[in-house]
Short mmCIF file of C-alpha atoms in Angstrom, two decimals:
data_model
loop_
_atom_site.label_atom_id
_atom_site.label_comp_id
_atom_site.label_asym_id
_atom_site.label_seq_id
_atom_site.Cartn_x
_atom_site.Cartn_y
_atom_site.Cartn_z
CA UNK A 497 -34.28 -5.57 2.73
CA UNK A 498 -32.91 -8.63 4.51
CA UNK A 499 -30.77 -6.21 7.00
CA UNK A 500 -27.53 -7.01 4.89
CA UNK A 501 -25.89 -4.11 2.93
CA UNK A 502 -23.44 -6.22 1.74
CA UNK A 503 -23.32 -9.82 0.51
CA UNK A 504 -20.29 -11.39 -0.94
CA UNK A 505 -19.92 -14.84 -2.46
CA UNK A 506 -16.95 -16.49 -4.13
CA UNK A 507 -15.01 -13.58 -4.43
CA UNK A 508 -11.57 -13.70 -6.70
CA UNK A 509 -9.27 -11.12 -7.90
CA UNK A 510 -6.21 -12.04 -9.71
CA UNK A 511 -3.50 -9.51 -10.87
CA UNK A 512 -0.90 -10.84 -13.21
CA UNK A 513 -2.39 -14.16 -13.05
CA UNK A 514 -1.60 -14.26 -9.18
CA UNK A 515 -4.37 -14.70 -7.37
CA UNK A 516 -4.82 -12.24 -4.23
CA UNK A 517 -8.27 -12.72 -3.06
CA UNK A 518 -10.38 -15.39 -2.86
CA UNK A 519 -13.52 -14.91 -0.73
CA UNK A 520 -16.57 -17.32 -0.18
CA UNK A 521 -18.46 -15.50 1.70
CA UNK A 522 -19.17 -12.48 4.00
CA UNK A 523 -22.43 -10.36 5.05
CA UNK A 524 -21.75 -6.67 6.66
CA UNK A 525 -24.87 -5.93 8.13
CA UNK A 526 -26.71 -2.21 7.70
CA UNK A 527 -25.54 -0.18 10.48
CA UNK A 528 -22.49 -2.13 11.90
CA UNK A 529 -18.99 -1.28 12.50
CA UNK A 530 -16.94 -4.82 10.73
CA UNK A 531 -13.63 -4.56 11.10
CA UNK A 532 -10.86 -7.10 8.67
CA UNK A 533 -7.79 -7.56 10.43
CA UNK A 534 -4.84 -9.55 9.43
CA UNK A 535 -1.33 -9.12 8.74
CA UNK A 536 0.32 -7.24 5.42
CA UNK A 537 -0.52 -9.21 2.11
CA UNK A 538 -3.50 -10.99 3.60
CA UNK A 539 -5.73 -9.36 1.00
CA UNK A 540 -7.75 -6.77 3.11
CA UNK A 541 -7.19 -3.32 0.98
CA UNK A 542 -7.88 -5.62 -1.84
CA UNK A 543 -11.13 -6.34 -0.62
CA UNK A 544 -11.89 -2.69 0.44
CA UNK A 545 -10.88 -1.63 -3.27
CA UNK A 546 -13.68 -3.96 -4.29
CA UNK A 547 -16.02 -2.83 -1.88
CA UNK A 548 -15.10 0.53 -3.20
CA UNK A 549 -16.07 -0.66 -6.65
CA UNK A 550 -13.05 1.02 -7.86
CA UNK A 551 -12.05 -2.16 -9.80
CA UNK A 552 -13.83 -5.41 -10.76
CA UNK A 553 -13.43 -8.50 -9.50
CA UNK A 554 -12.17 -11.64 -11.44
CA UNK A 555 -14.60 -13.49 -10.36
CA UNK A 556 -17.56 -14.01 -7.74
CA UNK A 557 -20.12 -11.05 -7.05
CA UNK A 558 -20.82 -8.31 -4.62
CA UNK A 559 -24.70 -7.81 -3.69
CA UNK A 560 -25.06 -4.04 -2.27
CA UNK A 561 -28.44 -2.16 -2.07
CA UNK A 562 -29.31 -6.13 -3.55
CA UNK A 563 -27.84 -4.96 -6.90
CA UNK A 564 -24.88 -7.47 -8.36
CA UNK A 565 -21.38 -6.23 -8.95
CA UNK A 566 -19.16 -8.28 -10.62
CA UNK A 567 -16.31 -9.06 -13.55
CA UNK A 568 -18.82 -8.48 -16.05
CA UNK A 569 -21.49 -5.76 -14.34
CA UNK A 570 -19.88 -2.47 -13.04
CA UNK A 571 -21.55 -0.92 -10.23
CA UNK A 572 -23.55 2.38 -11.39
CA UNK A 573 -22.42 5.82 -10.46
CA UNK A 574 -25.38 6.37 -8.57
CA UNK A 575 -24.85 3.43 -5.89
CA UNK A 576 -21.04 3.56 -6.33
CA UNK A 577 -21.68 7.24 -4.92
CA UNK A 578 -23.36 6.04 -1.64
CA UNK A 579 -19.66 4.55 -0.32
CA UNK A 580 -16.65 5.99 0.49
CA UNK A 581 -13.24 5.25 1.53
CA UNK A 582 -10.67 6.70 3.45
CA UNK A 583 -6.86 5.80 2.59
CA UNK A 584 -4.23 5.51 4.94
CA UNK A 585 -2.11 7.78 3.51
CA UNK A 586 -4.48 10.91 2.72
CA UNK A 587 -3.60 12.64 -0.97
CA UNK A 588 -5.33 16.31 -0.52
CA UNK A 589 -6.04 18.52 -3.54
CA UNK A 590 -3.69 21.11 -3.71
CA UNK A 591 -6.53 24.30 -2.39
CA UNK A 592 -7.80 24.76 0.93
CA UNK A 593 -9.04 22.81 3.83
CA UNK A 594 -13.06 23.93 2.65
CA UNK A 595 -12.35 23.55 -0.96
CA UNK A 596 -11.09 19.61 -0.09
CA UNK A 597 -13.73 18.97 1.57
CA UNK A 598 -16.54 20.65 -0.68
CA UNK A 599 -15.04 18.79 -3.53
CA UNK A 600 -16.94 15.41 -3.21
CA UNK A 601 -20.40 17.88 -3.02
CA UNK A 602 -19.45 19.88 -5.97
CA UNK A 603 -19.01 16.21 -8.35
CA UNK A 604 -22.25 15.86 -7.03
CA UNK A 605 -23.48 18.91 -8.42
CA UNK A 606 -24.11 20.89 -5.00
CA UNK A 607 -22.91 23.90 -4.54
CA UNK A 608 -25.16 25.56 -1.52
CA UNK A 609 -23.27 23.23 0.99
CA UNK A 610 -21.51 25.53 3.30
CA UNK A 611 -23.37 24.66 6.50
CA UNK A 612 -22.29 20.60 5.68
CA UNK A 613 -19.07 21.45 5.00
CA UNK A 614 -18.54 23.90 7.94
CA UNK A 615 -20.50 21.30 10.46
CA UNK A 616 -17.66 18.31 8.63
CA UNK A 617 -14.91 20.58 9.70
CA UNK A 618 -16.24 21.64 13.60
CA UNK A 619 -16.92 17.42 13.66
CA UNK A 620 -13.22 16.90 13.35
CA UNK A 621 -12.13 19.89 15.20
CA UNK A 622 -10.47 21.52 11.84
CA UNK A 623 -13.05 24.77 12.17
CA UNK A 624 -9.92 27.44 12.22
CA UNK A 625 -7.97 25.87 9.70
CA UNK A 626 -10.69 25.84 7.31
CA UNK A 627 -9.00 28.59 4.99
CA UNK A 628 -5.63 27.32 4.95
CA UNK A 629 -3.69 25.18 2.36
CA UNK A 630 -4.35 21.59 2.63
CA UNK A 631 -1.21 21.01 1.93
CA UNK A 632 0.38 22.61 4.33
CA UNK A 633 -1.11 20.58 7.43
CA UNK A 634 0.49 17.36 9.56
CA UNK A 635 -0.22 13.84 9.32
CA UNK A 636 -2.78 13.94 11.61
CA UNK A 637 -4.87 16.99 10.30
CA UNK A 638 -4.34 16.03 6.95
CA UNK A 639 -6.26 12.94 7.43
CA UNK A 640 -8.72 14.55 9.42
CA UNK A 641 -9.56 16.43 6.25
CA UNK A 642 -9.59 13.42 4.51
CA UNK A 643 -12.83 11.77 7.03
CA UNK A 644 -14.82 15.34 6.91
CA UNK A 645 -14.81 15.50 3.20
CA UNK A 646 -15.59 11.51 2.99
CA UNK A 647 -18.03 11.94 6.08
CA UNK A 648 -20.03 15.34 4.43
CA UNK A 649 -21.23 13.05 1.51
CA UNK A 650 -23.70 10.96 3.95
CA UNK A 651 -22.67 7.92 2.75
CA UNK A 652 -24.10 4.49 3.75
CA UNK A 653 -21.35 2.88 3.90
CA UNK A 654 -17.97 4.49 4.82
CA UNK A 655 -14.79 2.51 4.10
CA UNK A 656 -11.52 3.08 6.28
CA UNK A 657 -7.89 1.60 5.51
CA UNK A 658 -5.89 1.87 8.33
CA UNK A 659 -7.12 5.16 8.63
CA UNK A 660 -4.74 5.98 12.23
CA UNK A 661 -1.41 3.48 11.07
CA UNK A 662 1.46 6.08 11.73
CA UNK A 663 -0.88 8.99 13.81
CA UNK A 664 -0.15 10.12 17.18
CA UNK A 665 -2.32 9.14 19.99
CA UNK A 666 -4.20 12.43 19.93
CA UNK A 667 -5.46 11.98 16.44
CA UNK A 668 -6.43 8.25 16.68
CA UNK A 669 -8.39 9.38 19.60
CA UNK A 670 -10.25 12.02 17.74
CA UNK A 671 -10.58 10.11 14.70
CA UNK A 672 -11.92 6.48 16.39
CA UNK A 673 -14.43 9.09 18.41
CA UNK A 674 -15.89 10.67 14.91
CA UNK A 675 -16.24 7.10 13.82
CA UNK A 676 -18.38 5.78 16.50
CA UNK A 677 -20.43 9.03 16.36
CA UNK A 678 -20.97 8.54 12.61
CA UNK A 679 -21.89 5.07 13.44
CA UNK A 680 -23.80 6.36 16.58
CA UNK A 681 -25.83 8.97 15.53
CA UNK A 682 -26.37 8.76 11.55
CA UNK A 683 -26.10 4.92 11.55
CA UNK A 684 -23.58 5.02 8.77
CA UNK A 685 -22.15 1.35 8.20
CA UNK A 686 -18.47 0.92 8.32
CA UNK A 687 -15.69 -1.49 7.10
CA UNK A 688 -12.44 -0.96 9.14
CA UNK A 689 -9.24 -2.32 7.75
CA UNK A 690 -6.71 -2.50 10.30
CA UNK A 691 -3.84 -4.53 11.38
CA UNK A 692 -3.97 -3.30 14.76
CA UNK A 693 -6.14 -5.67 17.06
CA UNK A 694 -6.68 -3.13 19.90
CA UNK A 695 -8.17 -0.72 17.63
CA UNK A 696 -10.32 -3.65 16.18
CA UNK A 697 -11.47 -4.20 19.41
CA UNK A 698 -12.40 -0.77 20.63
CA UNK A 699 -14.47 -0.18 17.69
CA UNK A 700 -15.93 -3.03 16.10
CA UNK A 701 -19.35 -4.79 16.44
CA UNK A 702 -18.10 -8.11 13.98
CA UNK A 703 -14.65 -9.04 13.19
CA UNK A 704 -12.88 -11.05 10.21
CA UNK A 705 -9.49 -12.43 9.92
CA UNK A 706 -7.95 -12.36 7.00
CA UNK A 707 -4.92 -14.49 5.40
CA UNK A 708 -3.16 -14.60 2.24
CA UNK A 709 -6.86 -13.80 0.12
CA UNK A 710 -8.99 -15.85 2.55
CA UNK A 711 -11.20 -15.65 5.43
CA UNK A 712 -10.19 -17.54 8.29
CA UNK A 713 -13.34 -16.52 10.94
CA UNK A 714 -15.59 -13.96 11.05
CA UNK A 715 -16.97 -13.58 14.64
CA UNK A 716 -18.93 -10.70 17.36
CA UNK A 717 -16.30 -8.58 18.33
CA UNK A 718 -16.76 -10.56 21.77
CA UNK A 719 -16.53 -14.28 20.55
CA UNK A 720 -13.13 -13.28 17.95
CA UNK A 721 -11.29 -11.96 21.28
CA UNK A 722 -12.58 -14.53 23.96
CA UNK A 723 -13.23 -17.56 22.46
CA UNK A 724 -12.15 -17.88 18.53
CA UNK A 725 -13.16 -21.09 17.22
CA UNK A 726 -9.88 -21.07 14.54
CA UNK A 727 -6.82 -21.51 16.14
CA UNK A 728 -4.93 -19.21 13.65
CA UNK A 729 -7.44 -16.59 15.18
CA UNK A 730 -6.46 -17.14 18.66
CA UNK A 731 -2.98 -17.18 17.88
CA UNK A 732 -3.44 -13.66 15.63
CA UNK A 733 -5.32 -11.72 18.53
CA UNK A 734 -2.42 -12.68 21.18
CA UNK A 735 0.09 -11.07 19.20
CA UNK A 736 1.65 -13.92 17.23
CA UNK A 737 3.15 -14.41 14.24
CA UNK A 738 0.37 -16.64 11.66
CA UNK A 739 0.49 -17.10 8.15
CA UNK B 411 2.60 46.43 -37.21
CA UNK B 412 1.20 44.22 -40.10
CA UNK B 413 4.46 41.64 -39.95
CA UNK B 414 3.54 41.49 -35.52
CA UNK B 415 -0.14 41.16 -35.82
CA UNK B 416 0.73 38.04 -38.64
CA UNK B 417 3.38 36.69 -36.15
CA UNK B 418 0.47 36.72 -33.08
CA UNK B 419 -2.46 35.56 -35.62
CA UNK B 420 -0.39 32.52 -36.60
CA UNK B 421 1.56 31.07 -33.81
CA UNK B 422 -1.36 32.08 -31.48
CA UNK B 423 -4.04 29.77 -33.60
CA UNK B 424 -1.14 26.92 -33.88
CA UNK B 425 -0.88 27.35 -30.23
CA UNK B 426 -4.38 27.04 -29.49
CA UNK B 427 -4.93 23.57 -31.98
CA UNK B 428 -1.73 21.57 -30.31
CA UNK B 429 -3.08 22.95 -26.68
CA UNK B 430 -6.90 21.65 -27.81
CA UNK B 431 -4.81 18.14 -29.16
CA UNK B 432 -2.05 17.97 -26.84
CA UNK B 433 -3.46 18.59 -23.38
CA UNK B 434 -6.38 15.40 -23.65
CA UNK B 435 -3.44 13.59 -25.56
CA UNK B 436 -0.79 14.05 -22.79
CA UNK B 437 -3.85 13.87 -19.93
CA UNK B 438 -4.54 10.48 -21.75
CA UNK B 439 -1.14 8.86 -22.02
CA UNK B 440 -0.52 9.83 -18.58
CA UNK B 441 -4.09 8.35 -16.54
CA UNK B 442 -3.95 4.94 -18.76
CA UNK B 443 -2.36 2.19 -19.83
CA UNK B 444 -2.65 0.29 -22.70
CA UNK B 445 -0.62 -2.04 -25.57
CA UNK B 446 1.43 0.06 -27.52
CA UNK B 447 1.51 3.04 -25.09
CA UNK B 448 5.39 3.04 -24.78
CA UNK B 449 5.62 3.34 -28.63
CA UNK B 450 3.44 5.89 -28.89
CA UNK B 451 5.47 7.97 -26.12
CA UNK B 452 8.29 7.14 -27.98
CA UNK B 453 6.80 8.93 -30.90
CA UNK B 454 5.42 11.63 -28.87
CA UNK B 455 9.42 11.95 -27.04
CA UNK B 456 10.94 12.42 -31.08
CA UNK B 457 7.83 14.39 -32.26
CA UNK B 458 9.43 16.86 -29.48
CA UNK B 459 12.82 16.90 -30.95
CA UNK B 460 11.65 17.06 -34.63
CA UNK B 461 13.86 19.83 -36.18
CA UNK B 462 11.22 22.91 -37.93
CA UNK B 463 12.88 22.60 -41.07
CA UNK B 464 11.91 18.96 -41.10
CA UNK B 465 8.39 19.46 -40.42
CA UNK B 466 8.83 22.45 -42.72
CA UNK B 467 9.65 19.91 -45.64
CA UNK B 468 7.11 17.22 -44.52
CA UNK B 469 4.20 19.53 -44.59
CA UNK B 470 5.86 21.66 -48.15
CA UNK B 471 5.51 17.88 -49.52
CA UNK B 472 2.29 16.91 -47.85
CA UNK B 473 0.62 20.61 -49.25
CA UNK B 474 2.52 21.09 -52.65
CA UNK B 475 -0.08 20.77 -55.80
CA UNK B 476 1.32 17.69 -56.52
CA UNK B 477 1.76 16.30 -52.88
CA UNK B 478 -0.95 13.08 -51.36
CA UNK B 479 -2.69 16.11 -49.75
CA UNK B 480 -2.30 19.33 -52.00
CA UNK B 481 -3.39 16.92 -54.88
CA UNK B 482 -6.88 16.55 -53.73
CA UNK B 483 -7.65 20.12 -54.09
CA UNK B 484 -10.34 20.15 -51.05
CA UNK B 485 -10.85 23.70 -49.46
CA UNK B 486 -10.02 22.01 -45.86
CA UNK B 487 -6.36 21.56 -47.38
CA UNK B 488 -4.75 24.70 -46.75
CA UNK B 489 -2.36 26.07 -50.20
CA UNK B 490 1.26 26.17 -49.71
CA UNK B 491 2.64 29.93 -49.13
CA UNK B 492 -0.75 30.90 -47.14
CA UNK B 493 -0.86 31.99 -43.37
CA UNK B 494 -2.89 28.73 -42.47
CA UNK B 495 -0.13 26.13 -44.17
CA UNK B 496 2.23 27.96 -41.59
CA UNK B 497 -0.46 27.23 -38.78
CA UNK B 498 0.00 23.87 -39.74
CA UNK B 499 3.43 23.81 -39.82
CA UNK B 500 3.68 25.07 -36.62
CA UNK B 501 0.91 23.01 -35.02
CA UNK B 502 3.02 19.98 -35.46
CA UNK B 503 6.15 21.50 -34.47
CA UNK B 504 4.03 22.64 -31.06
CA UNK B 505 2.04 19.88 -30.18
CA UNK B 506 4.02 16.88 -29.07
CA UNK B 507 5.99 19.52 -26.82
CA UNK B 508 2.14 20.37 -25.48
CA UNK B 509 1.44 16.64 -25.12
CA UNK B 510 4.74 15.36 -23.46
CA UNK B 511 4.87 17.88 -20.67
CA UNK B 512 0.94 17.38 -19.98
CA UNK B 513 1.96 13.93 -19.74
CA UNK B 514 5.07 14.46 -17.68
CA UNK B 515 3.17 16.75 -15.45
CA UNK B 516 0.08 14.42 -15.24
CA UNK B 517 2.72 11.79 -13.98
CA UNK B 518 3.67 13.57 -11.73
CA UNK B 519 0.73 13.86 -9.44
CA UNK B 520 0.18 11.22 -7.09
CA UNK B 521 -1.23 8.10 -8.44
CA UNK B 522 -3.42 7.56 -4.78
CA UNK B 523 -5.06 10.90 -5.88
CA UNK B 524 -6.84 9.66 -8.70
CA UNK B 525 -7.94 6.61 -6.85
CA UNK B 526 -9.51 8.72 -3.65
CA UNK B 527 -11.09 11.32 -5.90
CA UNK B 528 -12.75 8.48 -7.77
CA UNK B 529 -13.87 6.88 -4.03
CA UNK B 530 -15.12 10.17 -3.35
CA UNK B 531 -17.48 9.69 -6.09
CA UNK B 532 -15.32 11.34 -9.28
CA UNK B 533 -16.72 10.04 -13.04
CA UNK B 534 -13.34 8.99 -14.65
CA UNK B 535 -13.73 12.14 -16.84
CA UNK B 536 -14.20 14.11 -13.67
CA UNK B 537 -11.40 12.26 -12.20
CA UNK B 538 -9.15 13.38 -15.15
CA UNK B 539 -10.18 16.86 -14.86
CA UNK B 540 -9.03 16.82 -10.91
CA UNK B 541 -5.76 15.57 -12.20
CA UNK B 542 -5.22 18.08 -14.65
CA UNK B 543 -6.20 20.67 -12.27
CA UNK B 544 -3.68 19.31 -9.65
CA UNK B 545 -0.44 19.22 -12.60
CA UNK B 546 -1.48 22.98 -13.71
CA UNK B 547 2.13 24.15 -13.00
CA UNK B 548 3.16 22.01 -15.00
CA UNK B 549 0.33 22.15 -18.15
CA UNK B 550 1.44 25.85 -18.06
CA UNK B 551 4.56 25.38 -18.78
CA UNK B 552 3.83 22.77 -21.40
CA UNK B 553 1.84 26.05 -23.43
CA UNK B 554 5.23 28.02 -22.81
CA UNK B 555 7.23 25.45 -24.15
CA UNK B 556 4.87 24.85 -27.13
CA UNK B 557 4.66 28.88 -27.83
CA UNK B 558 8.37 29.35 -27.15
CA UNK B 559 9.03 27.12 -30.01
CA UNK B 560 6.84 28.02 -32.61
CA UNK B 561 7.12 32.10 -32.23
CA UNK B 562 10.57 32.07 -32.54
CA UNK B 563 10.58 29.20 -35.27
CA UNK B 564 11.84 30.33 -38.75
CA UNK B 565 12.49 27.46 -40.59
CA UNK B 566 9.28 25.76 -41.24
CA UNK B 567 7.35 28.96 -41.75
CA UNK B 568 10.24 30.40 -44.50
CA UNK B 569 9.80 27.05 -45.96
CA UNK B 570 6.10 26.82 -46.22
CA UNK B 571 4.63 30.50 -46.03
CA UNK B 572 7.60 31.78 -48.25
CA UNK B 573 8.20 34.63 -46.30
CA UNK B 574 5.86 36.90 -49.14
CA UNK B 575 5.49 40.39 -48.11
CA UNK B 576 2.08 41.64 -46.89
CA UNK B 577 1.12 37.88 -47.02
CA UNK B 578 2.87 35.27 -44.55
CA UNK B 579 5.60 37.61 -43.80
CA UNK B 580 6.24 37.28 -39.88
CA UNK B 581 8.39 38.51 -37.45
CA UNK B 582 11.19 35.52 -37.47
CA UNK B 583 11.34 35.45 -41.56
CA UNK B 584 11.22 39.32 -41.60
CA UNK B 585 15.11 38.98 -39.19
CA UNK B 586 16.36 36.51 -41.50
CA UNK B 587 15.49 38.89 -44.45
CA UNK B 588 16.90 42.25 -43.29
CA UNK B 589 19.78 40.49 -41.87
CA UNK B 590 20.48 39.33 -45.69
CA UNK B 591 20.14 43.12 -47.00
CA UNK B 592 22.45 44.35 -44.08
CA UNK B 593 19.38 46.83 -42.86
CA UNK B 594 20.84 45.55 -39.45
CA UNK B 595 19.22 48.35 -37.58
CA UNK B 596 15.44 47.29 -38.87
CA UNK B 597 16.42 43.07 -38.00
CA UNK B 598 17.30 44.31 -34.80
CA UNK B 599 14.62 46.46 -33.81
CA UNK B 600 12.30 43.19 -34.96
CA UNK B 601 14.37 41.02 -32.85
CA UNK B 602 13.58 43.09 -29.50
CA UNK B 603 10.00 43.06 -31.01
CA UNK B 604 9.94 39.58 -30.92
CA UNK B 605 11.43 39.03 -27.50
CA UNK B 606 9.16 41.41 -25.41
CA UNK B 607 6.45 39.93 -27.38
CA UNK B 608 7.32 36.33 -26.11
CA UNK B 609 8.15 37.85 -22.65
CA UNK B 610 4.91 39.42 -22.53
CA UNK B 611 2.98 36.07 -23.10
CA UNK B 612 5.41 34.54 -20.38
CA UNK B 613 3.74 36.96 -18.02
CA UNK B 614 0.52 36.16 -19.14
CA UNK B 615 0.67 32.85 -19.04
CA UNK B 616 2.26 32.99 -15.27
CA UNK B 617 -0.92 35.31 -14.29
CA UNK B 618 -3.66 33.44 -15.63
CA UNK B 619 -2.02 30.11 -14.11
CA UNK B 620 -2.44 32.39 -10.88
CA UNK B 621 -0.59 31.81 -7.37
CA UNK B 622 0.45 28.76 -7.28
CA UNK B 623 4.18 29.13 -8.31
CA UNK B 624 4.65 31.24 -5.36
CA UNK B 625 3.58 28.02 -2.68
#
C-alpha cells in the first residue's frame, strides 16, 4: 500500500466525440478529505462518475485498491461496492425513511442490520422520521437520507456532488459536520465536488481546480487559498470569473 | 359455469405468458438504448393497436394444417379450434399492451434513480428490479390493460377456437351466439357475468399492487 487509494493517469472521456475530460494525473490519498472545485462544465461530476465506476473511461486508467479500471477493464462488483456517491439532487425510493436506507445492505445480502441503520439515522438526526415516506420529506431531510443510507455501507471511499448546492444553512451545517465525523472517526476517504470555495475550504485537507476537463493545480487546502502557484487559481478562489 | 371457468382458464394463461414476455421486454426497452430501439417501439406502439380479428387471421393462417406452422405437425404447435390456439391468439393481442405500458411506466421513473441505486452498489439486474419496483403503479395497470383486452376480446377467439360448445366456447363468443338466436335474456345474463368478472380482477389487481394508489 503506497498510502494512495486512488491513482489516476491520462484520464479521457469523450461523449459524442466531444471530449469532456482529460486528466493526467491525480493521487487522493487514504483517509483525506480532496475536494474539486471549479465552475459548471469544468468536468468535475464527470470525474466523480468515473470514480464511481459507473461508466468507463475513453481512455487512461484509474488505480484503486492498486487494481486498474479502464475503457477496456470494468471495475468488479466487489471493489465497485467499497465507494459511494451522493448526488446533489437526492432520488429516494418510493418506501420509508428505514427501508431507503436499508436498501444498499439488503443488495448486499444483509438483512440483520437494524442497529446500522438506526445508528445512520440518529447520525443525521432523522431518528423520528424513520417510519415515514421518503418521499414526503424537504430538501434538506431528503438528502440527509440520502448520506445515512450511503454512510451505513462503510465505504472507503465516499463520493459527494455538491451534496449542500440549494440547502438551507441548517442542513449544510449538519451535513459538513457528519462529513468530518465520517472522516474523523472511521477514516472514510472523501472526494467533494463543489463549486462553492468556502465550503472547499472548511472541509478539505487537498484541493483541485478544475477547467473545461483539466486540472489546473492541485494544492493543501492551505497553499490553494494563500499562495496558488496558477494564476487562474488565484483568480478562481477570489471570486472571479476564469475559464 | 363450464363457458366462465373456459373464459378464466384462457385469458388468465394468455395473461400470464405476455406479463412473463412483456414486463422484461418493456423493463428492457425502457433502461437501454441501443440501434434500432425506436423501430422496435414503433412495432411494439402498432402491436398495441393491432385489431383481434387481425391477429385472429394471422394466427388461423399461421395454425391451419396447411399454414408455415400448422404444417409441421409438432405437438408444441397448438391445432386450430383448441383452447390453447385461443391462448395464443390472445397472447399476442395482450402482450405489446403489457410491454408498452412497462415501458412507459419504466420511463417514467427518474433516470438519477437508476444511477444512485447502482452507486449504492445495485448489479444492473438489481438495478432493473429497483426500477420496476419504483413504476409498480404503473406495471399494474399495464396487466389491466393487457386483461381488459383479451377477456372481453371476441374476434380472434371466434376466429380461431370456433366458438365449439363444451370445447373453446367462452364467455364473449357465447354473447355473440345467443344474441344471434334472440335468447336475449341468456346473452345478457353472460354479459353481467363477464363484467363483474373483469371488475373483480380490477379489484384484485388494485389489492395485490397494495397502498400505493392512495399516496
Amino acid at each position: 500500500m503506497n498510502g494512495l487509494i486512488y491513482q489516476v493517469q491520462d484520464l479521457t472521456k469523450t461523449y459524442n466525440g466531444k471530449p469532456i475530460l482529460r486528466v493526467d494525473r491525480i493521487d487522493v490519498r487514504w483517509g483525506e478529505i480532496f475536494a474539486l472545485v471549479g465552475p459548471s462544465g469544468a468536468g468535475k461530476s464527470t470525474l466523480l462518475r468515473l470514480l464511481n465506476f459507473l461508466e468507463l473511461p475513453t481512455g487512461g486508467r484509474i488505480h484503486f485498491h492498486d487494481v486498474e479500471f479502464g475503457a477496456d477493464r470494468p471495475m468488479a462488483l466487489k471493489l465497485r461496492r467499497r465507494v459511494t456517491m451522493v448526488s446533489q439532487r437526492p432520488v429516494l425510493l418510493n418506501r420509508s425513511v428505514w427501508d431507503n436506507v436499508a436498501y444498499g445492505l439488503r443488495l448486499r445480502g444483509q438483512r440483520d442490520a437494524a442497529s446500522q441503520i438506526d445508528a445512520a439515522l440518529a447520525q443525521v438526526g432523522l431518528t423520528a422520521l424513520a417510519r415515514q415516506r421518503a418521499r414526503t420529506l424537504s430538501g434538506g431531510e431528503a438528502q440527509r437520507v440520502a448520506l445515512a443510507r450511503a454512510m451505513v455501507l462503510e465505504p472507503d471511499v465516499l463520493l459527494l456532488d455538491e451534496p449542500t448546492a440549494n440547502l438551507d444553512p441548517y442542513n449544510v451545517g449538519l451535513i459538513e459536520e457528519t462529513v468530518r465525523q465520517l472522516n474523523r472517526e472511521r477514516g472514510t476517504t472523501l472526494v467533494l465536488v463543489t463549486h462553492n470555495v468556502f465550503q472547499a475550504r472548511r472541509l478539505a485537507h487537498r484541493v483541485a481546480l478544475m477547467l473545461e476537463g483539466r486540472v489546473v493545480e492541485v494544492a493543501d487546502v492551505q497553499t490553494f487559498f494563500d499562495a496558488p502557484r496558477d494564476p487562474r487559481t488565484a483568480a478562481f478562489v477570489r471570486g472571479e470569473m476564469v475559464y | 359455469m363450464e363457458i366462465v371457468t373456459l373464459s378464466l382458464r384462457v385469458s388468465g394463461t394468455a395473461l400470464l405468458f405476455s406479463t412473463v414476455i412483456g414486463i422484461p421486454l418493456g423493463v428492457g426497452l425502457g433502461l437501454s438504448r441501443f440501434l434500432g430501439r425506436r423501430l422496435v417501439i414503433a412495432l411494439l406502439y402498432t402491436g398495441m393497436g393491432f385489431p383481434p380479428v387481425v391477429v385472429g387471421l394471422f394466427v388461423y393462417l399461421m395454425l391451419s394444417r396447411s399454414g408455415p406452422l400448422g404444417g409441421l405437425h409438432s405437438p408444441l404447435i397448438p391445432a386450430l379450434f383448441t383452447p390453447a390456439a385461443m391462448v395464443v391468439a390472445q397472447c399476442i393481442i395482450a402482450f405489446p399492451l403489457v410491454a408498452g405500458f412497462t415501458m412507459a411506466a419504466v420511463m417514467g421513473v427518474d433516470p438519477q434513480l437508476r444511477q444512485q441505486v447502482l452507486s449504492l452498489g445495485a448489479t444492473r439486474r438489481q438495478a432493473a428490479l429497483t426500477v420496476l419496483m419504483e413504476a409498480r403503479v404503473g406495471v399494474v395497470v399495464s396487466i389491466i390493460a393487457g386483461f381488459g383486452s383479451i377477456i372481453s376480446e371476441v374476434g380472434a377467439v371466434m376466429m380461431v377456437g370456433g366458438n365449439i360448445e363444451h370445447r373453446t366456447r367462452v364467455l364473449t363468443t357465447a354473447i355473440v351466439l345467443e344474441t344471434r338466436k334472440g335468447t336475449f335474456d341468456l346473452a345478457i345474463a353472460l354479459s353481467v357475468v363477464l363484467l363483474a368478472l373483469s371488475f373483480l380482477t380490477n379489484v384484485l389487481m388494485l389489492r395485490l399492487q397494495g397502498r400505493t394508489f392512495d399516496e
